[in-house]
Each structure stands twice: as C-alpha cells, then as structure tokens.
Short mmCIF file of C-alpha atoms and ligand atoms in Angstrom, two decimals:
data_model
loop_
_atom_site.label_atom_id
_atom_site.label_comp_id
_atom_site.label_asym_id
_atom_site.label_seq_id
_atom_site.Cartn_x
_atom_site.Cartn_y
_atom_site.Cartn_z
CA UNK A 1 -24.30 178.44 -22.98
CA UNK A 2 -24.24 181.95 -24.38
CA UNK A 3 -25.60 183.27 -27.66
CA UNK A 4 -22.81 185.79 -27.99
CA UNK A 5 -19.81 185.08 -30.21
CA UNK A 6 -17.70 185.53 -27.08
CA UNK A 7 -17.58 183.12 -24.20
CA UNK A 8 -18.34 184.10 -20.60
CA UNK A 9 -16.46 183.57 -17.34
CA UNK A 10 -18.66 181.72 -14.84
CA UNK A 11 -17.61 182.29 -11.22
CA UNK A 12 -18.86 179.12 -9.58
CA UNK A 13 -19.23 178.52 -5.83
CA UNK A 14 -18.41 174.99 -4.69
CA UNK A 15 -19.09 173.23 -1.34
CA UNK A 16 -17.26 174.17 1.88
CA UNK A 17 -17.54 170.63 3.21
CA UNK A 18 -20.78 168.98 2.20
CA UNK A 19 -20.82 167.93 -1.46
CA UNK A 20 -24.63 168.02 -1.51
CA UNK A 21 -24.35 171.81 -1.28
CA UNK A 22 -23.19 172.06 -4.90
CA UNK A 23 -26.14 173.51 -6.79
CA UNK A 24 -27.53 171.79 -9.90
CA UNK A 25 -26.71 174.97 -11.83
CA UNK A 26 -23.08 174.86 -10.64
CA UNK A 27 -22.79 171.20 -11.69
CA UNK A 28 -24.35 171.94 -15.09
CA UNK A 29 -22.06 174.91 -15.64
CA UNK A 30 -18.92 172.93 -14.75
CA UNK A 31 -20.00 170.21 -17.17
CA UNK A 32 -20.65 172.62 -20.04
CA UNK A 33 -17.70 175.03 -20.02
CA UNK A 34 -14.66 174.42 -22.22
CA UNK A 35 -12.20 174.99 -19.36
CA UNK A 36 -12.26 175.02 -15.57
CA UNK A 37 -9.74 177.37 -13.93
CA UNK A 38 -9.09 176.10 -10.41
CA UNK A 39 -6.95 177.22 -7.49
CA UNK A 40 -5.58 173.70 -7.02
CA UNK A 41 -6.32 171.45 -9.99
CA UNK A 42 -5.54 168.23 -8.08
CA UNK A 43 -7.95 169.16 -5.30
CA UNK A 44 -10.71 170.26 -7.69
CA UNK A 45 -10.22 167.23 -9.97
CA UNK A 46 -11.72 165.17 -7.12
CA UNK A 47 -14.86 167.33 -7.17
CA UNK A 48 -15.16 167.07 -10.96
CA UNK A 49 -14.66 163.29 -10.80
CA UNK A 50 -17.41 163.10 -8.18
CA UNK A 51 -19.67 164.94 -10.65
CA UNK A 52 -18.63 162.66 -13.52
CA UNK A 53 -17.04 165.66 -15.30
CA UNK A 54 -13.73 165.54 -17.13
CA UNK A 55 -13.38 169.08 -18.43
CA UNK A 56 -9.85 170.39 -19.08
CA UNK A 57 -8.45 172.32 -16.12
CA UNK A 58 -6.05 175.21 -15.72
CA UNK A 59 -4.42 176.21 -12.44
CA UNK A 60 -5.09 179.75 -11.26
CA UNK A 61 -3.66 180.77 -7.90
CA UNK A 62 -2.30 183.91 -6.27
CA UNK A 63 1.16 183.44 -7.83
CA UNK A 64 0.10 183.03 -11.47
CA UNK A 65 -3.26 184.82 -11.59
CA UNK A 66 -2.00 187.88 -13.46
CA UNK A 67 -0.35 185.66 -16.12
CA UNK A 68 -3.51 183.63 -16.59
CA UNK A 69 -5.66 186.61 -17.57
CA UNK A 70 -4.50 186.72 -21.23
CA UNK A 71 -4.86 182.97 -21.62
CA UNK A 72 -8.42 182.93 -20.29
CA UNK A 73 -9.29 186.04 -22.35
CA UNK A 74 -8.14 184.14 -25.48
CA UNK A 75 -10.62 181.36 -24.70
CA UNK A 76 -13.46 183.83 -24.20
CA UNK A 77 -12.58 185.65 -27.43
CA UNK A 78 -12.65 182.33 -29.27
CA UNK A 79 -16.21 181.83 -28.01
CA UNK A 80 -15.33 179.30 -25.31
CA UNK A 81 -16.89 179.57 -21.83
CA UNK A 82 -14.63 179.24 -18.80
CA UNK A 83 -15.51 178.47 -15.16
CA UNK A 84 -13.53 179.74 -12.18
CA UNK A 85 -13.63 177.74 -8.96
CA UNK A 86 -11.55 177.79 -5.77
CA UNK A 87 -10.73 174.98 -3.33
CA UNK A 88 -13.96 175.61 -1.43
CA UNK A 89 -16.76 178.14 -1.31
CA UNK A 90 -17.05 181.27 -3.39
CA UNK A 91 -14.05 182.33 -5.50
CA UNK A 92 -12.61 185.79 -4.67
CA UNK A 93 -13.80 185.58 -1.05
CA UNK A 94 -10.37 185.22 0.63
CA UNK A 95 -9.53 183.23 -2.49
CA UNK A 96 -7.96 183.97 -5.90
CA UNK A 97 -9.92 185.47 -8.78
CA UNK A 98 -10.13 189.20 -8.08
CA UNK A 99 -7.42 190.19 -10.58
CA UNK A 100 -8.91 187.92 -13.26
CA UNK A 101 -12.45 189.25 -12.81
CA UNK A 102 -11.28 192.87 -12.66
CA UNK A 103 -9.21 192.58 -15.81
CA UNK A 104 -11.78 190.61 -17.83
CA UNK A 105 -14.51 193.02 -16.80
CA UNK A 106 -12.29 195.95 -17.82
CA UNK A 107 -11.88 194.30 -21.22
CA UNK A 108 -15.66 194.06 -21.57
CA UNK A 109 -16.07 190.31 -21.04
CA UNK A 110 -19.22 188.85 -19.55
CA UNK A 111 -18.77 187.60 -15.96
CA UNK A 112 -21.57 185.44 -14.58
CA UNK A 113 -21.81 184.54 -10.88
CA UNK A 114 -23.11 181.09 -10.04
CA UNK A 115 -23.74 181.60 -6.31
CA UNK A 116 -23.60 179.00 -3.59
CA UNK A 117 -21.67 178.12 -0.43
CA UNK A 118 -19.64 180.75 1.38
CA UNK A 119 -18.34 180.12 4.90
CA UNK A 120 -18.92 183.65 6.19
CA UNK A 121 -22.55 183.74 5.02
CA UNK A 122 -23.23 180.24 6.38
CA UNK A 123 -21.70 181.21 9.74
CA UNK A 124 -23.61 184.50 10.03
CA UNK A 125 -26.87 182.85 9.03
CA UNK A 126 -26.76 180.64 12.14
CA UNK A 127 -24.80 182.68 14.72
CA UNK A 128 -27.57 184.84 16.15
CA UNK A 129 -25.51 188.04 15.86
CA UNK A 130 -26.86 191.09 14.00
CA UNK A 131 -26.53 190.65 10.23
CA UNK A 132 -28.09 193.91 9.01
CA UNK A 133 -24.57 195.23 8.79
CA UNK A 134 -21.27 193.39 9.23
CA UNK A 135 -17.57 193.91 8.62
CA UNK A 136 -15.82 190.96 6.97
CA UNK A 137 -12.05 191.29 7.30
CA UNK A 138 -10.87 187.95 5.89
CA UNK A 139 -7.80 186.53 7.62
CA UNK A 140 -6.12 188.58 10.33
CA UNK A 141 -2.36 189.17 9.98
CA UNK A 142 -0.22 186.18 10.99
CA UNK A 143 2.03 188.17 13.35
CA UNK A 144 0.79 189.20 16.76
CA UNK A 145 1.65 192.93 16.57
CA UNK A 146 -0.11 193.64 13.25
CA UNK A 147 -2.97 191.32 14.28
CA UNK A 148 -3.58 193.24 17.49
CA UNK A 149 -3.29 196.53 15.59
CA UNK A 150 -5.93 195.36 13.07
CA UNK A 151 -8.25 194.28 15.88
CA UNK A 152 -7.72 197.59 17.68
CA UNK A 153 -8.65 199.45 14.49
CA UNK A 154 -12.02 197.65 14.57
CA UNK A 155 -12.70 198.16 18.28
CA UNK A 156 -15.34 200.85 17.85
CA UNK A 157 -17.15 199.40 14.87
CA UNK A 158 -20.84 198.92 15.55
CA UNK A 159 -21.28 196.07 13.05
CA UNK A 160 -20.70 192.39 13.70
CA UNK A 161 -17.04 191.62 12.90
CA UNK A 162 -16.28 188.50 10.88
CA UNK A 163 -12.89 186.83 10.32
CA UNK A 164 -11.60 183.63 8.81
CA UNK A 165 -9.15 181.63 10.91
CA UNK A 166 -7.17 178.42 10.66
CA UNK A 167 -6.72 175.87 13.46
CA UNK A 168 -3.04 176.88 13.79
CA UNK A 169 -3.86 180.37 14.96
CA UNK A 170 -7.31 180.16 16.50
CA UNK A 171 -6.00 180.21 20.09
CA UNK A 172 -3.70 183.18 19.49
CA UNK A 173 -6.47 185.06 17.74
CA UNK A 174 -8.84 184.44 20.64
CA UNK A 175 -6.16 185.65 23.07
CA UNK A 176 -5.83 188.86 21.06
CA UNK A 177 -9.60 189.28 20.83
CA UNK A 178 -9.74 188.94 24.63
CA UNK A 179 -7.02 191.54 25.09
CA UNK A 180 -8.49 194.06 22.62
CA UNK A 181 -12.25 193.50 23.03
CA UNK A 182 -12.44 192.28 26.65
CA UNK A 183 -15.63 190.38 27.42
CA UNK A 184 -17.28 191.03 24.02
CA UNK A 185 -19.59 188.22 22.81
CA UNK A 186 -17.87 185.92 20.29
CA UNK A 187 -19.38 183.14 18.18
CA UNK A 188 -17.17 180.54 16.50
CA UNK A 189 -18.55 178.61 13.53
CA UNK A 190 -16.35 175.52 13.16
CA UNK A 191 -16.31 172.86 10.42
CA UNK A 192 -19.50 174.23 8.88
CA UNK A 193 -21.55 171.75 6.83
CA UNK A 194 -19.17 168.95 7.93
CA UNK A 195 -19.62 166.06 10.37
CA UNK A 196 -18.23 167.98 13.36
CA UNK A 197 -19.95 171.29 12.70
CA UNK A 198 -20.05 173.24 15.99
CA UNK A 199 -21.07 176.70 17.12
CA UNK A 200 -19.36 177.86 20.32
CA UNK A 201 -20.21 181.13 21.97
CA UNK A 202 -19.11 183.20 24.92
CA UNK A 203 -16.38 185.75 25.54
CA UNK A 204 -12.98 184.93 24.04
CA UNK A 205 -11.47 183.88 27.39
CA UNK A 206 -14.31 181.43 28.02
CA UNK A 207 -13.88 179.99 24.51
CA UNK A 208 -10.14 179.53 25.10
CA UNK A 209 -10.98 177.64 28.29
CA UNK A 210 -13.38 175.38 26.35
CA UNK A 211 -10.60 174.62 23.83
CA UNK A 212 -8.10 173.84 26.58
CA UNK A 213 -10.60 171.51 28.17
CA UNK A 214 -11.51 169.85 24.86
CA UNK A 215 -8.70 170.24 22.25
CA UNK A 216 -11.01 168.88 19.51
CA UNK A 217 -12.76 172.26 19.66
CA UNK A 218 -9.56 173.88 18.31
CA UNK A 219 -9.44 171.62 15.23
CA UNK A 220 -10.79 172.37 11.76
CA UNK A 221 -11.74 175.56 9.98
CA UNK A 222 -13.23 178.56 11.71
CA UNK A 223 -15.33 181.60 11.10
CA UNK A 224 -14.85 183.98 14.04
CA UNK A 225 -17.66 186.45 14.68
CA UNK A 226 -17.41 189.23 17.26
CA UNK A 227 -20.36 191.37 18.39
CA UNK A 228 -20.13 195.01 17.35
CA UNK A 229 -19.26 197.68 19.91
CA UNK A 230 -22.16 198.04 22.33
CA UNK A 231 -20.78 201.18 23.93
CA UNK A 232 -20.69 202.85 20.55
CA UNK A 233 -24.14 201.53 19.71
CA UNK A 234 -25.41 202.95 22.99
CA UNK A 235 -23.81 206.31 22.36
CA UNK A 236 -25.21 206.37 18.81
CA UNK A 237 -28.67 205.70 20.29
CA UNK A 238 -28.13 208.48 22.81
CA UNK A 239 -27.32 210.92 20.00
CA UNK A 240 -30.46 209.83 18.13
CA UNK A 241 -32.55 210.34 21.27
CA UNK A 242 -31.13 213.80 21.87
CA UNK A 243 -31.86 214.72 18.24
CA UNK A 244 -35.46 213.57 18.64
CA UNK A 245 -35.98 215.49 21.89
CA UNK A 246 -34.46 218.66 20.40
CA UNK A 247 -36.60 218.38 17.25
CA UNK A 248 -39.79 217.96 19.28
CA UNK A 249 -38.91 220.92 21.53
CA UNK A 250 -38.14 222.99 18.44
CA UNK A 251 -41.61 222.11 17.11
CA UNK A 252 -42.99 223.84 20.21
CA UNK A 253 -44.14 220.76 22.15
CA UNK A 254 -44.10 221.07 25.94
CA UNK A 255 -41.59 219.05 27.98
CA UNK A 256 -44.34 216.72 29.20
CA UNK A 257 -45.55 216.00 25.66
CA UNK A 258 -41.97 215.47 24.45
CA UNK A 259 -41.38 212.95 27.26
CA UNK A 260 -44.54 211.11 26.39
CA UNK A 261 -43.65 210.86 22.64
CA UNK A 262 -40.06 209.79 23.43
CA UNK A 263 -41.24 207.06 25.79
CA UNK A 264 -43.63 205.76 23.11
CA UNK A 265 -41.05 205.87 20.29
CA UNK A 266 -37.85 204.93 22.12
CA UNK A 267 -39.14 203.03 25.18
CA UNK A 268 -37.95 203.81 28.71
CA UNK A 269 -39.71 205.79 31.41
CA UNK A 270 -41.53 209.09 30.82
CA UNK A 271 -39.89 210.47 33.97
CA UNK A 272 -36.38 209.96 32.62
CA UNK A 273 -37.29 211.47 29.22
CA UNK A 274 -38.96 214.38 31.07
CA UNK A 275 -35.72 215.08 32.95
CA UNK A 276 -33.64 214.89 29.76
CA UNK A 277 -36.04 217.11 27.80
CA UNK A 278 -36.15 219.62 30.66
CA UNK A 279 -32.33 219.69 30.80
CA UNK A 280 -32.18 220.24 27.03
CA UNK A 281 -34.73 223.04 27.24
CA UNK A 282 -32.89 224.70 30.14
CA UNK A 283 -29.62 224.40 28.28
CA UNK A 284 -31.09 225.94 25.14
N1 SAM B 1 -13.84 181.16 -0.50
C1 SAM B 1 -14.17 180.54 0.74
C2 SAM B 1 -15.59 180.94 1.14
O1 SAM B 1 -16.38 181.27 0.27
O2 SAM B 1 -15.92 180.90 2.32
C3 SAM B 1 -13.14 180.87 1.80
C4 SAM B 1 -11.76 180.42 1.46
S1 SAM B 1 -10.56 180.79 2.67
C5 SAM B 1 -9.09 180.39 1.83
C6 SAM B 1 -10.66 179.44 3.77
C7 SAM B 1 -11.20 179.86 5.14
O3 SAM B 1 -12.62 179.93 5.08
C8 SAM B 1 -10.90 178.85 6.24
O4 SAM B 1 -9.62 179.06 6.81
C9 SAM B 1 -11.99 179.14 7.24
O5 SAM B 1 -11.69 180.29 8.00
C10 SAM B 1 -13.16 179.46 6.30
N2 SAM B 1 -13.90 178.22 6.01
C11 SAM B 1 -13.94 177.55 4.85
N3 SAM B 1 -14.71 176.46 4.98
C12 SAM B 1 -15.16 176.44 6.25
C13 SAM B 1 -15.99 175.58 6.99
N4 SAM B 1 -16.50 174.48 6.46
N5 SAM B 1 -16.26 175.89 8.28
C14 SAM B 1 -15.73 176.99 8.85
N6 SAM B 1 -14.94 177.85 8.19
C15 SAM B 1 -14.65 177.58 6.91
#
C-alpha cells in the first residue's frame, strides 16, 4: 500500500447503519492492511465477514488505547500497514483513537484518513440549520447538574449546536434544552441511514410531547441539533450595522445618502436607517 519502508495507520470510517455506505476505498484498505485495530473486535468482525475479509484484529478501546500505541508502532516500523476502525462512523469522533493518532503522529508515522460516514455530518447535511459554523460537543454529561451547566455555557453561541445522545437520556436532555434554551428550534436526527430514519423538529417541549405520544420516536440513536442564539445573532448584526453607518458618516456622506446605502446593503427601510444615522451623527 505504501512505498515507504514503514507502514501507515489508515483511519477508516465505517457505516453508521447502512452497510452500503462503506466506500470501496475503505473496503480495499481493510482487505489490504496487516492488522485491523477495532473498538470492539466481535462487533467489527461481523463487518469484516460481510466484506469477505479475515484480517487479524486487535482490540483498541478507551481503557487500553495508551497500551496499544507501542504495539501498533511496532507493526508500522516493521513495514506493516494498520487500519483503525470504531463500532460505527469515523474513529476519534466521540470514539477511541485520539491518543493513538496523536502519539503515532508525534513519532513521525504516516496517518492516512479514509473518510466516510459520520453521524454529525449526516445529520447536519439534512437538518436545514446553518452549517457555515457549528459547535459539536459530543455527548453531554450524564448527570443533570453538569449537563445543564454545559448547556448554559453554550446559551449565547451563535453557531448551530450539535450533540450526540442515546435513547436512555434523550428525554432528559430535551427537558434540559427546554429549560436552558426555551423555545429555541431543535432538530433531532434519529436512526440515520437505517430503516426508521426520522427527522423531528420543533422546540424541545414540542418534541418531548411527540415522544410521549409516540414512544417509538424516543428509540434508537440521536443527533441533537439546536439553532444558534438568535438574540446574539441579532445583536451582532446590530453592531455591524452601526459600524457601517459610522464608517459612512466618517467618509463625509450625508445622513440621507447613508440611509440609502444602508437600506441597499442591509435591507430594511430608508426611514429607519435615516433615524439611526441621524442619532449617530447627533451623538457624535
Ligand atoms: N464515531 C461515530 C460517528 O462518526 O458519528 C460516533 C460514535 S458515538 C460513540 C455514537 C453516537 O453517535 C450515538 O449515540 C448517536 O448519538 C450518534 N450516532 C451514531 N450513529 C447514528 C445514527 N445512525 N443515527 C443517529 N445518530 C447516530
């Protein structure tokens, strides 16, 4: 696979539900490496069997990851390629692998991503929430107090907020989202790429009501997406508008001209921009 005397670590994304999502390159890589390091070897053996692959496997999970580094480095130094996979999706994304990749990279080994499924990207790609900027926070804390504190720390973020959640805690998490974020728009991506894939949207209280009414909606795996803070976005826009008006006034434009430019650039009525520009000029 590689011309170098050393092997490389291939970080391979695997399906999050639909086996057809495994890329041909991922399948080829898994069939060609000398060793597949997997979070749960029994679980991943089923995937390899499905692909007709019988490569040796090595378990690598959060409790033994640090110990596995030297062993995998030995393989690479002997010129053998190794693949890292997790139970589903992209390794390292709320999954083991960070310590391994950090340490191998530090030691100068070649790390090659083989991209593919990732629940947060799949969810965002179909949710209809802004994706130009988002904050992925993985799993929220299991206990209510720290969970609410984490949510509160994100209250003023402008970006779309993204979390992973299990069926055991989805209701509690929605309750906390309702208490911290109020009527903020929430989109739930459930069972993505699987038979019962569903997108539910509304404020958190409405979504809780839907789950009470239809308990099937609380089953499976979830990506929880919360709209960024509108109030903050509005105040950021207001600051931008004030900066524009001030800059135009400083350039020597008259209040009427400033209002006309602002209405063209930012939308809204000329009258309201006129009043704001006049107030700025009077204040200056
Ligand atoms: N590494 C994975 C990835 O790339 O998305 C994530 C692993 S993390 C341990 C598992 C969590 O990802 C689940 O609890 C759920 O929040 C989310 N997830 C994984 N598969 C999913 C799916 N098919 N639909 C919705 N969420 C999913």
